[in-house]
Coordinates of C-alpha atoms and ligand atoms in Angstrom, one line a residue:
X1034 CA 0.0 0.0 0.0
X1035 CA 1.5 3.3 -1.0
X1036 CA -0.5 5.9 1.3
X1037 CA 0.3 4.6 4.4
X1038 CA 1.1 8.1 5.7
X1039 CA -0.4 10.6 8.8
X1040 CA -1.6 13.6 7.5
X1041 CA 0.5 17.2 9.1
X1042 CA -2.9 18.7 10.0
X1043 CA -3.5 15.2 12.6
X1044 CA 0.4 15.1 12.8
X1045 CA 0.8 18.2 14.7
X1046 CA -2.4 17.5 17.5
X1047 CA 0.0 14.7 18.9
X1048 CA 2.8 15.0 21.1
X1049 CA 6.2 13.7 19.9
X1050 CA 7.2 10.8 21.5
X1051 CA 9.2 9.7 19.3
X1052 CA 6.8 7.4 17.1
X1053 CA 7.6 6.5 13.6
X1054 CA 5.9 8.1 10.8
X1055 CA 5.5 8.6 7.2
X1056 CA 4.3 12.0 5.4
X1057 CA 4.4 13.1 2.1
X1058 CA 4.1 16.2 0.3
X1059 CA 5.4 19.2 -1.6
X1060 CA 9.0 21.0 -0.5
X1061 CA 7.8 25.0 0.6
X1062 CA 11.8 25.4 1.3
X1063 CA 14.8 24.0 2.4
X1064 CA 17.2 25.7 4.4
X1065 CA 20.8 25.2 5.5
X1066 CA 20.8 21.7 3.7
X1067 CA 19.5 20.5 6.6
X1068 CA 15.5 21.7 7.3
X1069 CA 12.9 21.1 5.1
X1070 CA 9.5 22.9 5.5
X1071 CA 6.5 20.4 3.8
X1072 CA 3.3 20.7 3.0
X1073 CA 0.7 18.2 2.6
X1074 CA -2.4 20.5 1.8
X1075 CA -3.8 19.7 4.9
X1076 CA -2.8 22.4 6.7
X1077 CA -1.0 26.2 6.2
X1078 CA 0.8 25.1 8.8
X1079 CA 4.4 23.4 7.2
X1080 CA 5.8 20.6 9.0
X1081 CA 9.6 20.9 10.1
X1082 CA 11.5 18.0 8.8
X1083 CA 14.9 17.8 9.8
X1084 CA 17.6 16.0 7.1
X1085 CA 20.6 15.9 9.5
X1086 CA 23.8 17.0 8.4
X1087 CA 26.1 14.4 7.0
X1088 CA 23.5 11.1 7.0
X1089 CA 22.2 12.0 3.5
X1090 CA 23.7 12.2 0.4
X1091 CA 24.7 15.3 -1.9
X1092 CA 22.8 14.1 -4.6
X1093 CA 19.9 13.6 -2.8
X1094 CA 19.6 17.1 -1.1
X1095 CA 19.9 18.8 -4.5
X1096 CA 16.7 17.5 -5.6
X1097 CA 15.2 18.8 -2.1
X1098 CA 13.7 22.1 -4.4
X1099 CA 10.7 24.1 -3.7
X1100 CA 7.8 21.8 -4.9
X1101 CA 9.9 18.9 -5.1
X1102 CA 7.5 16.3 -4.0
X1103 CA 8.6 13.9 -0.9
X1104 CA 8.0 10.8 1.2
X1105 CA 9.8 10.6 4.3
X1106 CA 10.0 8.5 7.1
X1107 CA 11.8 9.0 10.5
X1108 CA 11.0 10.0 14.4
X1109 CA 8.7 12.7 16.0
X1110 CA 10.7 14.6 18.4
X1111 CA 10.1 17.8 20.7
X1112 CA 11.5 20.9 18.4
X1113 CA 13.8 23.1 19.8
X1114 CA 13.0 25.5 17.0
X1115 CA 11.0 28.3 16.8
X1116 CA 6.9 28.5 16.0
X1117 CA 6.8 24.5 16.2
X1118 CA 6.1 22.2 19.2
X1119 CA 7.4 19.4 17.0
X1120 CA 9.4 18.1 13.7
X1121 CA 10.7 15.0 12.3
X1122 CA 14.2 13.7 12.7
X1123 CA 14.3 12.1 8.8
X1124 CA 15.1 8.4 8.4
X1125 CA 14.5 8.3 4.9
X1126 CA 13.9 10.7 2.2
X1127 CA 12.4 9.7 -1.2
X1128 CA 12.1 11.9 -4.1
X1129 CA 8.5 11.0 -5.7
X1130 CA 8.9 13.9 -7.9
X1131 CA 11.5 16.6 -8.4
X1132 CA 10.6 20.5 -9.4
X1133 CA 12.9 22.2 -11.3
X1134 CA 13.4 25.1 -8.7
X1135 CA 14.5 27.7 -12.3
X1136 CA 11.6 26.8 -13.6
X1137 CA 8.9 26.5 -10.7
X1138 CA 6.8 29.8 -11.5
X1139 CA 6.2 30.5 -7.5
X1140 CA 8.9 31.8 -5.3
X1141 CA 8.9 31.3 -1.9
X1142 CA 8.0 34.7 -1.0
X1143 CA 5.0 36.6 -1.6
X1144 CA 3.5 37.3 -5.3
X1145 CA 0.8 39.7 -5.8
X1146 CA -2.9 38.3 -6.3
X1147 CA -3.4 39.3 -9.7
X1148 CA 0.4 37.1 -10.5
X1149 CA -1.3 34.0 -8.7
X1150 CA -4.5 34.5 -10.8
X1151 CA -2.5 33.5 -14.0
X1152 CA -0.8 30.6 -12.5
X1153 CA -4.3 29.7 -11.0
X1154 CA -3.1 26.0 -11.7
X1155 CA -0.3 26.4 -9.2
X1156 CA -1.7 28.4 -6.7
X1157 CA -3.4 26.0 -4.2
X1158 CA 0.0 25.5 -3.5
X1159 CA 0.3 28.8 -1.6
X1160 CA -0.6 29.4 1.9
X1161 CA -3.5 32.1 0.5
X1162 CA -5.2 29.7 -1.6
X1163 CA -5.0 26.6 0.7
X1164 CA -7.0 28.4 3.5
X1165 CA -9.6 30.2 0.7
X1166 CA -10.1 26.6 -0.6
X1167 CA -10.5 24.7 2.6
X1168 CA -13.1 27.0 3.9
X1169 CA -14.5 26.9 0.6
X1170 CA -15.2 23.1 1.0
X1171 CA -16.1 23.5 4.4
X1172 CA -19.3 26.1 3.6
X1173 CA -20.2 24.0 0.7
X1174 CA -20.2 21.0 3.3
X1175 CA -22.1 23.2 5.7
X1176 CA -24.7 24.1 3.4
X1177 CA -25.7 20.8 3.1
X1178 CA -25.6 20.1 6.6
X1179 CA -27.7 22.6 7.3
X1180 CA -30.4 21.5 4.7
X1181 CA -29.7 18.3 5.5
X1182 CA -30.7 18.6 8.9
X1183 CA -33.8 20.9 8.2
X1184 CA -35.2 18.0 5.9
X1185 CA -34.6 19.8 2.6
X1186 CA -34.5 17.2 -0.6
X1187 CA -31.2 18.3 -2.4
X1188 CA -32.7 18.4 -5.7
X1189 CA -30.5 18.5 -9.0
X1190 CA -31.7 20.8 -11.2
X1191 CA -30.3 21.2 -15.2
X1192 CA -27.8 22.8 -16.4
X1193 CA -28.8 22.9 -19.9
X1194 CA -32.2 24.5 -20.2
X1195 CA -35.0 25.8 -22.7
X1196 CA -35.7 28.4 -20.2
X1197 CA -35.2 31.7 -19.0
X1198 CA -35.7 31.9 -15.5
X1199 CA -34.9 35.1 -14.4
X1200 CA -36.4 36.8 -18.0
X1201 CA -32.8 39.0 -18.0
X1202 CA -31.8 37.1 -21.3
X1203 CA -28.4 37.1 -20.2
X1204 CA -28.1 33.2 -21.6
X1205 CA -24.6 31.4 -23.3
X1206 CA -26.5 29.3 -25.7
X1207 CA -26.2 25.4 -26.3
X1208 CA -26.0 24.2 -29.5
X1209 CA -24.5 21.9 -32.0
X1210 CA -25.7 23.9 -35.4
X1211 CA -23.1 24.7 -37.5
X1212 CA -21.8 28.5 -38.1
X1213 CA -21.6 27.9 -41.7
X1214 CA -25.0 26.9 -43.8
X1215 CA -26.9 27.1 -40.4
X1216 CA -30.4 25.8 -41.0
X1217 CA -33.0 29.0 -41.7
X1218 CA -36.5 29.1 -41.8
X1219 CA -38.5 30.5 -44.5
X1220 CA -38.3 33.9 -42.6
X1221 CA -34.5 33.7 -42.4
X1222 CA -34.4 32.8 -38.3
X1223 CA -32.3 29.8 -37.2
X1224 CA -34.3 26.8 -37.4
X1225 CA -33.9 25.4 -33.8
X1226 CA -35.9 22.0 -34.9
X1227 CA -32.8 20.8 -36.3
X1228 CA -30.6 21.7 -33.6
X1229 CA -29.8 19.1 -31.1
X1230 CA -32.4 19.4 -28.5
X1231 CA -34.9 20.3 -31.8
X1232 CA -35.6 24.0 -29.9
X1233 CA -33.2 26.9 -28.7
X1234 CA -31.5 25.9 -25.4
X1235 CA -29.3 27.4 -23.0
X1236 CA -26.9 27.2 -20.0
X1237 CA -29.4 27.6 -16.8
X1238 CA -29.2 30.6 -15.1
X1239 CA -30.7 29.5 -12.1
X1240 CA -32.2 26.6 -11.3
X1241 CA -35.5 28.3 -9.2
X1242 CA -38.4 27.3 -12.0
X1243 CA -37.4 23.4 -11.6
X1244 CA -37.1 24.1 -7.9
X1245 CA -40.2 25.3 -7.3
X1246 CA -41.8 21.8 -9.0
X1247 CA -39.4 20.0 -6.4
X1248 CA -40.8 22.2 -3.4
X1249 CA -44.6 21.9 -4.5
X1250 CA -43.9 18.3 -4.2
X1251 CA -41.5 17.8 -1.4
X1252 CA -42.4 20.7 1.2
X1253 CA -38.8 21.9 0.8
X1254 CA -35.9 21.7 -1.7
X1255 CA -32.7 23.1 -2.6
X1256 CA -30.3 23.0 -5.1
X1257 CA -26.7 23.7 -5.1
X1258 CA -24.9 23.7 -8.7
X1259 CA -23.1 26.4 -11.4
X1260 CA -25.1 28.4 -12.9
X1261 CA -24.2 30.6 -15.6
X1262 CA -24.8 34.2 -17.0
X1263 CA -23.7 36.1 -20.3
X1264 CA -23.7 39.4 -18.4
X1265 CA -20.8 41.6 -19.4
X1266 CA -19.9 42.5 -16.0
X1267 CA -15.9 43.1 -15.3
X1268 CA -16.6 43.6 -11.4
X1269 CA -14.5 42.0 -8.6
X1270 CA -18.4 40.2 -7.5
X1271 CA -19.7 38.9 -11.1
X1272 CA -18.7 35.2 -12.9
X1273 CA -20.0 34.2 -15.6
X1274 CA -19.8 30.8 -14.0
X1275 CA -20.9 30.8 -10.3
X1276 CA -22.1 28.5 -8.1
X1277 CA -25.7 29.2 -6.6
X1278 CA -27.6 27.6 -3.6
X1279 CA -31.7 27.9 -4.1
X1280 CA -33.4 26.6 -1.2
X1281 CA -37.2 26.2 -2.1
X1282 CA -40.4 26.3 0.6
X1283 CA -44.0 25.4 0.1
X1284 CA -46.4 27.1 2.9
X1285 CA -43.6 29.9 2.8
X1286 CA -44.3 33.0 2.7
X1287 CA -41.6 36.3 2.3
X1288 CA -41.2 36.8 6.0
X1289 CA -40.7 33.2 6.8
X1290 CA -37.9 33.5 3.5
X1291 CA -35.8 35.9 5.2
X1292 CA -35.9 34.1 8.5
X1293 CA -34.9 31.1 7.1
X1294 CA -31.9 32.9 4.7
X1295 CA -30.6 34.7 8.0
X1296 CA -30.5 31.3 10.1
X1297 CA -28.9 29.9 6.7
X1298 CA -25.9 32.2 6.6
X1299 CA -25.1 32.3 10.0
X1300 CA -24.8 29.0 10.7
X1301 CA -22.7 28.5 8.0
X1302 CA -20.3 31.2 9.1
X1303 CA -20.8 30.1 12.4
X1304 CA -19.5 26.4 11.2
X1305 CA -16.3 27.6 9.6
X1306 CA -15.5 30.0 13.0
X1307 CA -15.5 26.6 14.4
X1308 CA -14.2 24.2 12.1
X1309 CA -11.5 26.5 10.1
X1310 CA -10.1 28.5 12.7
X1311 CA -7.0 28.3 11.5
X1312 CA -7.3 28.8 8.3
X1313 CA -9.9 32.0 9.3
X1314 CA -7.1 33.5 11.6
X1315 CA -4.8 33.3 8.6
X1316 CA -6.9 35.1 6.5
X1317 CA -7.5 37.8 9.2
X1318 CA -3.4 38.4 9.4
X1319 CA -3.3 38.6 5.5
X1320 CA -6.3 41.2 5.4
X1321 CA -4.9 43.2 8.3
X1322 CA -1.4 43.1 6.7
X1323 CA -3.1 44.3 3.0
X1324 CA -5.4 46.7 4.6
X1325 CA -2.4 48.6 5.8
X1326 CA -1.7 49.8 2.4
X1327 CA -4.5 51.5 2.1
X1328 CA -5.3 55.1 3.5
X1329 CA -7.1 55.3 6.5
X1330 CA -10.7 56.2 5.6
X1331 CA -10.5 52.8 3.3
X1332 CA -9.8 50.7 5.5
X1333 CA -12.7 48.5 7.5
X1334 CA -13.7 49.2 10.8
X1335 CA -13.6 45.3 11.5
X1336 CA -11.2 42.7 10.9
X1337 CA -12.2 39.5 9.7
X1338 CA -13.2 37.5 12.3
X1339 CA -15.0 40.8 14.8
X1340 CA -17.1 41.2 11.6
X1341 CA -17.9 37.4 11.4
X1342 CA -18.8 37.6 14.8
X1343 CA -20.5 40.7 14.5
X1344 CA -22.8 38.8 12.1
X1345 CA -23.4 35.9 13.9
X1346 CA -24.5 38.5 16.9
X1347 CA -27.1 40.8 15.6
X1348 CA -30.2 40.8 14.0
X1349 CA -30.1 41.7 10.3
X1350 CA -31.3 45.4 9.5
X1351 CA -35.0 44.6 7.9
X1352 CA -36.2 47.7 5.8
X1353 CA -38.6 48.3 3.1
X1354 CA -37.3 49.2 -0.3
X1355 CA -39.6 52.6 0.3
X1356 CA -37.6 52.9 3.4
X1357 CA -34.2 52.7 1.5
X1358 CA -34.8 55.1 -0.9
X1359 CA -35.9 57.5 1.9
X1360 CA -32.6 56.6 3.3
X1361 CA -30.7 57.3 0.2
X1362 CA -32.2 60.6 -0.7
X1363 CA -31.9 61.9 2.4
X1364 CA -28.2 61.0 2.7
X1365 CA -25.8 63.6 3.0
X1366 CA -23.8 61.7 0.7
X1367 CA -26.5 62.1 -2.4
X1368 CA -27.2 65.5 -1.5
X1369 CA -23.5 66.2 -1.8
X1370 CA -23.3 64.5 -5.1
X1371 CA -20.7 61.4 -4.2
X1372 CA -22.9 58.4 -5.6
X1373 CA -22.3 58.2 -9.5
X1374 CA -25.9 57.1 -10.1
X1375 CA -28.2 60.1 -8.6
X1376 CA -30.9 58.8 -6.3
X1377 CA -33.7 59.6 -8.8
X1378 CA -36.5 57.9 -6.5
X1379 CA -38.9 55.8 -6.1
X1380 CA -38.6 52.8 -9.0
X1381 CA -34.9 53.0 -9.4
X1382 CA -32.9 50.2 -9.6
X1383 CA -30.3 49.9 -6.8
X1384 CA -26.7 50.3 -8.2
X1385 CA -24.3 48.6 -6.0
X1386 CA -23.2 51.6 -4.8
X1387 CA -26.5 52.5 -2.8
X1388 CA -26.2 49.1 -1.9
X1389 CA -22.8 49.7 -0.2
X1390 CA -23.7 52.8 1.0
X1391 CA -26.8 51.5 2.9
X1392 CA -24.8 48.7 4.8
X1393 CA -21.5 50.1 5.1
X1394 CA -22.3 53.6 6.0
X1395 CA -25.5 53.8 7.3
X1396 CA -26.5 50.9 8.9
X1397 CA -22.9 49.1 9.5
X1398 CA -24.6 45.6 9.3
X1399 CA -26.3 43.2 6.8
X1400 CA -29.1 44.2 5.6
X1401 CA -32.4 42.8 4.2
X1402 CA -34.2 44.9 1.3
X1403 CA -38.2 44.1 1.3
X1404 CA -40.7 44.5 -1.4
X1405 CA -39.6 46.6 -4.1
X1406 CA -41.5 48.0 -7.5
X1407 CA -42.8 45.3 -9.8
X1408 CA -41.3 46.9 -12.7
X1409 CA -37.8 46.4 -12.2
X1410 CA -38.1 42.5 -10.5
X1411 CA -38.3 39.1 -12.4
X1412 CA -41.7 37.9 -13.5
X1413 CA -42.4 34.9 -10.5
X1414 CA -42.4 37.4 -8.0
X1415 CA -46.0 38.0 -5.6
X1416 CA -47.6 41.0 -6.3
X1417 CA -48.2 42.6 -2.9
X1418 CA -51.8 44.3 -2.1
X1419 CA -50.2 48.1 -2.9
X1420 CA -50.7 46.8 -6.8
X1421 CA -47.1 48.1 -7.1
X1422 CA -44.6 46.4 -4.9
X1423 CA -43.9 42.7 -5.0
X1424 CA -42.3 40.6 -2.3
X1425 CA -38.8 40.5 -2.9
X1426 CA -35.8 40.6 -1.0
X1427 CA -32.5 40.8 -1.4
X1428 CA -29.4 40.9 1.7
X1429 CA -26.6 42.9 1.3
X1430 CA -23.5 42.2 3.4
X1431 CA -20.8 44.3 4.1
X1432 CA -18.0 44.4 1.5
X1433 CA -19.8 42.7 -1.2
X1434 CA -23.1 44.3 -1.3
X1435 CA -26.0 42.2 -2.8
X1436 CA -25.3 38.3 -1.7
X1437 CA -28.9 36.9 -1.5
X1438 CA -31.8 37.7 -3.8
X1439 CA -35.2 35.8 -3.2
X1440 CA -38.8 36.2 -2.8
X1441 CA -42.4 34.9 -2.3
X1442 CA -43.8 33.2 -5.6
X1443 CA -46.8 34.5 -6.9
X1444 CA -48.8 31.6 -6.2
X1445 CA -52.2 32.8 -7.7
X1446 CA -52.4 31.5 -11.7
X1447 CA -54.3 34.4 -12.7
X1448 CA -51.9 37.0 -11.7
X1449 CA -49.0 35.3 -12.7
X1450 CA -50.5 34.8 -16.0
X1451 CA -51.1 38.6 -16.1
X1452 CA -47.9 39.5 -15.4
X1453 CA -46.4 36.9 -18.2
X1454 CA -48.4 38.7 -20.3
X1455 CA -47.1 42.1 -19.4
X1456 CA -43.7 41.1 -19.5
X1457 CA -44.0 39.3 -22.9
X1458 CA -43.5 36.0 -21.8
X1459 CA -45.2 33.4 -23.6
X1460 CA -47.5 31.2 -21.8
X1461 CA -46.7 28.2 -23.6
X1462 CA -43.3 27.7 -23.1
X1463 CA -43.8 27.8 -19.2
X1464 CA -46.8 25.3 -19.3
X1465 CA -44.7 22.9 -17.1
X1466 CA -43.9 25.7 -14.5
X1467 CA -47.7 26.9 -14.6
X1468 CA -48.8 23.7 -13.7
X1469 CA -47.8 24.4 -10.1
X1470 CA -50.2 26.7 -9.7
X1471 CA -53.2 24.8 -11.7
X1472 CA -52.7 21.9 -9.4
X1473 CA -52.6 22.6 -5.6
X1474 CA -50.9 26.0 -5.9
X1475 CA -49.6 26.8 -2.4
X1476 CA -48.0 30.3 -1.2
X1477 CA -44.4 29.1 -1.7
X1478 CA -41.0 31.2 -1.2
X1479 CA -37.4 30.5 -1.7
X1480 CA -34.0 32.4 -2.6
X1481 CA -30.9 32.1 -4.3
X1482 CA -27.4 33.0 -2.3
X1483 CA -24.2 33.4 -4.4
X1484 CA -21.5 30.6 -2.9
X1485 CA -18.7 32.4 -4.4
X1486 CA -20.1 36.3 -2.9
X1487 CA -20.7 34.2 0.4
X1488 CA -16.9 33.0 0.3
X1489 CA -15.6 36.0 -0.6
X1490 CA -17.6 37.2 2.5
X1491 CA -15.7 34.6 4.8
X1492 CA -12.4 34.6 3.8
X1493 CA -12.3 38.8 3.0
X1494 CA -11.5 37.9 -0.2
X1495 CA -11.5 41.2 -2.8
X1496 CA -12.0 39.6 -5.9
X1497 CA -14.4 37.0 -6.7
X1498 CA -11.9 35.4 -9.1
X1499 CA -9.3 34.4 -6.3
X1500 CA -12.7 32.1 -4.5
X1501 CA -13.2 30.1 -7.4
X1502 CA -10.8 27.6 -8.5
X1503 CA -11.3 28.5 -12.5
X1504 CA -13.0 31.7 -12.6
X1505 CA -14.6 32.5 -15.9
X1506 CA -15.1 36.3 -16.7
X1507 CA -15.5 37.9 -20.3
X1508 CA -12.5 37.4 -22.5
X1509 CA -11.3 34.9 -19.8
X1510 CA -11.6 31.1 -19.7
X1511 CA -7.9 29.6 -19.1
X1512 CA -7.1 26.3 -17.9
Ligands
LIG1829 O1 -30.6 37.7 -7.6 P1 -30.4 36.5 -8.5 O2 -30.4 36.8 -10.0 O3 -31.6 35.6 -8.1 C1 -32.0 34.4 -8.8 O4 -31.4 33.9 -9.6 C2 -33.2 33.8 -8.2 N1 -33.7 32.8 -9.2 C3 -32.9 33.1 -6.9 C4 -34.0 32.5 -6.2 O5 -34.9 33.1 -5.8 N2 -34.1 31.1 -6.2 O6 -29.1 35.7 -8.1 C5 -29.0 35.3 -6.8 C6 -27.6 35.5 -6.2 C7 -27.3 37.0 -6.2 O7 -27.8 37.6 -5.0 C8 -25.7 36.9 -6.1 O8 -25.2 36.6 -4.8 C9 -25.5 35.7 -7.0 O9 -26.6 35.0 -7.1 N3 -25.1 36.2 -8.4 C10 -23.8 36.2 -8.9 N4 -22.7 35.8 -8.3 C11 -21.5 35.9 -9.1 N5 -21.6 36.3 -10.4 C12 -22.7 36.7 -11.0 N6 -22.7 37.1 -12.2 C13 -23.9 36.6 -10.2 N7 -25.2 36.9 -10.5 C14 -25.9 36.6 -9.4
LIG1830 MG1 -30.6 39.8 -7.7

């Protein structure tokens, strides 16, 4: 058996008593011919091997370069060292793979964000990227805890999709018709019947429609998968790829929504306080160290983990949209002309600057936006009795703005159909969906939170590319 080895993450809990072992991993340096720092992956934290001086060959401690991959066996002992309770006096080193240390494209020092994001396929390997990718697991493991324990079906919806759920017609379509002599109709349109789904299909943009068929069957659903939009945003919070959580209620309505997405989020943040500690603490010390840079009146009144906390403390700030634009209007910092988009009024669309402003500046804490105007919300939503409003909501968190965007279904069929109407969407080709309300329609709710805004959220991440493995941005999709 090859992996017969202790992990350093379980290595360094015990106390060295000079038990045999065998680790592997990757070289992060070697000093003085004689210490080797490795990393398994499991940990930031690098386990001190010690190759003592004169036992191992020349050859042999040549190959000992950054990255060089190792198995080693020898003896836990007490360290005498700095910053480690323990090391490992080596009995054996074997080179399973050597790095050329000229040609290794990461130095063992520090390399700016935006160098790591073009050697994404190397950059686990640094310490950055190893915490933002454990806690990444450990959310999407929480998330389905939490469901899990609530007695949600996880319910996989499609990727590829004849749909347009949220009506933006920001869709990357799916097709195998050919560029040249593409079929036509008779009116000079593509002839979808001889495409390979015979009709236009696309990459899902959410995956609420075939939720809501799941949670008018189940009680309660969620789905947790990428999901994918064609929206030409170069921002440090938009993907075209991005992963998306949808939980889905029957006998839901848009205050019972909010509840559950506040309960939702803390307790995910809550499980990675607990679980990824480390890795959280290191993330802290890197955002403290970068936030230095900046000049005083940019930098966050919080670190990391006082704002985590923060969250997990107190209430979210619930508020009317009515309310915010009050707020917004009012705000010294409209009336002195700072926000690039004027606060017209009522009916706007929030840019994500009033977004910012209204959790950053005025209320200092996450915030939950209730029932704003029809006309600038997605079809599905319930019309509230005002004849104007419908009952969405959307949380903004601090730092990223808009996170969470959800609401109560209109559950009556002759409204909805009304509103289809209004917003040109043709009746037939939702038939499916419409069948949920022709069939024991139920007042039903659910919401969609961003797994990639939530991570950036955790781990203080500025850029939504360095939270996702691959990101996938326009004019960008390496490796
Ligand atoms: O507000 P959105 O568009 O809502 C929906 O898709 C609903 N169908 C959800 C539901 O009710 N089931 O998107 C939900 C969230 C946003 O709040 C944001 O966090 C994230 O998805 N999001 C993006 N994240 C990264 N890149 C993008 N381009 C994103 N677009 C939306
Ligand atoms: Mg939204």
């Amino acid at each position: 058996m090859f992996n017969k080895r202790i992990k350093v993450k379980e290595l360094l809990q015990q106390a060295p008593e000079g038990q045999q072992v065998t680790v592997m991993g990757w070289v992060r340096t070697f000093r003085n011919n004689q210490f080797i720092a490795l990393n398994d992956g499991s940990t930031n934290t690098n386990l001190q091997v010690v190759a003592e001086l004169g036992k191992f060959e020349e050859g042999l401690l040549k190959r000992i370069t950054t990255s060089a991959s190792l198995k080693i066996t020898g003896t836990v002992v007490p360290s005498v060292g700095k910053g480690q309770k323990l090391e490992i006096k080596a009995t054996t080193i074997e080179i399973l793979g050597d790095s050329d240390a000229e040609a290794y494209p990461l130095q063992p020092k520090k390399h700016s964000l935006e160098f790591l994001r073009e050697k994404a396929h190397l950059r686990f390997r640094t310490n950055t990227f190893g915490s933002v990718f454990r806690i990444r697991h450990a959310l999407a493991f929480a998330v389905h805890k939490f469901f899990n324990e609530k007695g949600f079906v996880y319910l996989h919806t499609p990727i590829i999709t004849a749909s347009d759920a949220e009506g933006a017609g920001e869709m990357f379509r799916v097709t195998t018709l050919p560029f040249e002599n593409t079929p036509r109709n008779e009116d000079g349109s593509v002839n979808f019947k001889e495409d390979f789904f015979g009709k236009s299909t696309n990459l899902t943009v959410s995956g609420q429609l075939e939720g809501e068929l799941g949670a008018t069957a189940f009680g309660e659903i969620y789905t947790f998968g990428p999901t994918f939009r064609a929206e030409n945003s170069n921002t440090a919070r938009h993907l075209a790829e991005f992963w998306m959580i949808e939980p889905e209620m029957a006998f839901c309505d848009l205050e019972d929504n909010a509840n559950l997405a506040e309960e939702f989020i803390k307790y995910i943040v809550r499980y990675v306080l607990e679980n990824n500690r480390e890795d959280v603490e290191f993330l802290a010390q890197r955002l403290a160290e970068e936030e230095k840079q900046l000049p005083q009146d940019k930098r966050s009144e919080m670190g990391l983990i006082e704002k985590l906390e923060f969250v997990l403390n107190n209430d979210f700030q619930r508020l009317s949209y009515t309310e915010a634009i009050d707020i917004l209007k009012e705000s010294n910092y409209n009336k002195k002309k700072k926000f690039q988009y004027p606060v017209t009024g009522w009916g706007m669309d929030l840019q994500s600057e009033h977004e910012r402003y209204l959790v950053e500046k005025h209320f200092k804490k996450p915030v939950i936006l209730m029932n704003y105007p029809a006309s600038i919300k997605a079809f599905y939503m319930r019309l509230n009795e005002d004849g104007k409003t419908v009952a969405a909501m959307d949380i903004l968190a601090p730092g990223i703005g808009e996170i969470v965007g959800g609401s109560q279904r209109e559950e009556r069929l002759e409204v909805l159909l009304e509103k289809m109407k209004a917003m040109h969407i043709p009746e037939e080709e939702l038939s499916w969906y419409l069948d949920t309300r022709r069939f024991g329609t139920v007042p039903h709710a659910g919401f969609g939170l961003g797994f990639e805004r939530m991570i950036q959220f955790v781990t203080g991440m500025g850029n939504i590319r360095d939270v996702i493995a691959f990101p996938r941005t326009p004019k960008s999709a390496e490796f």
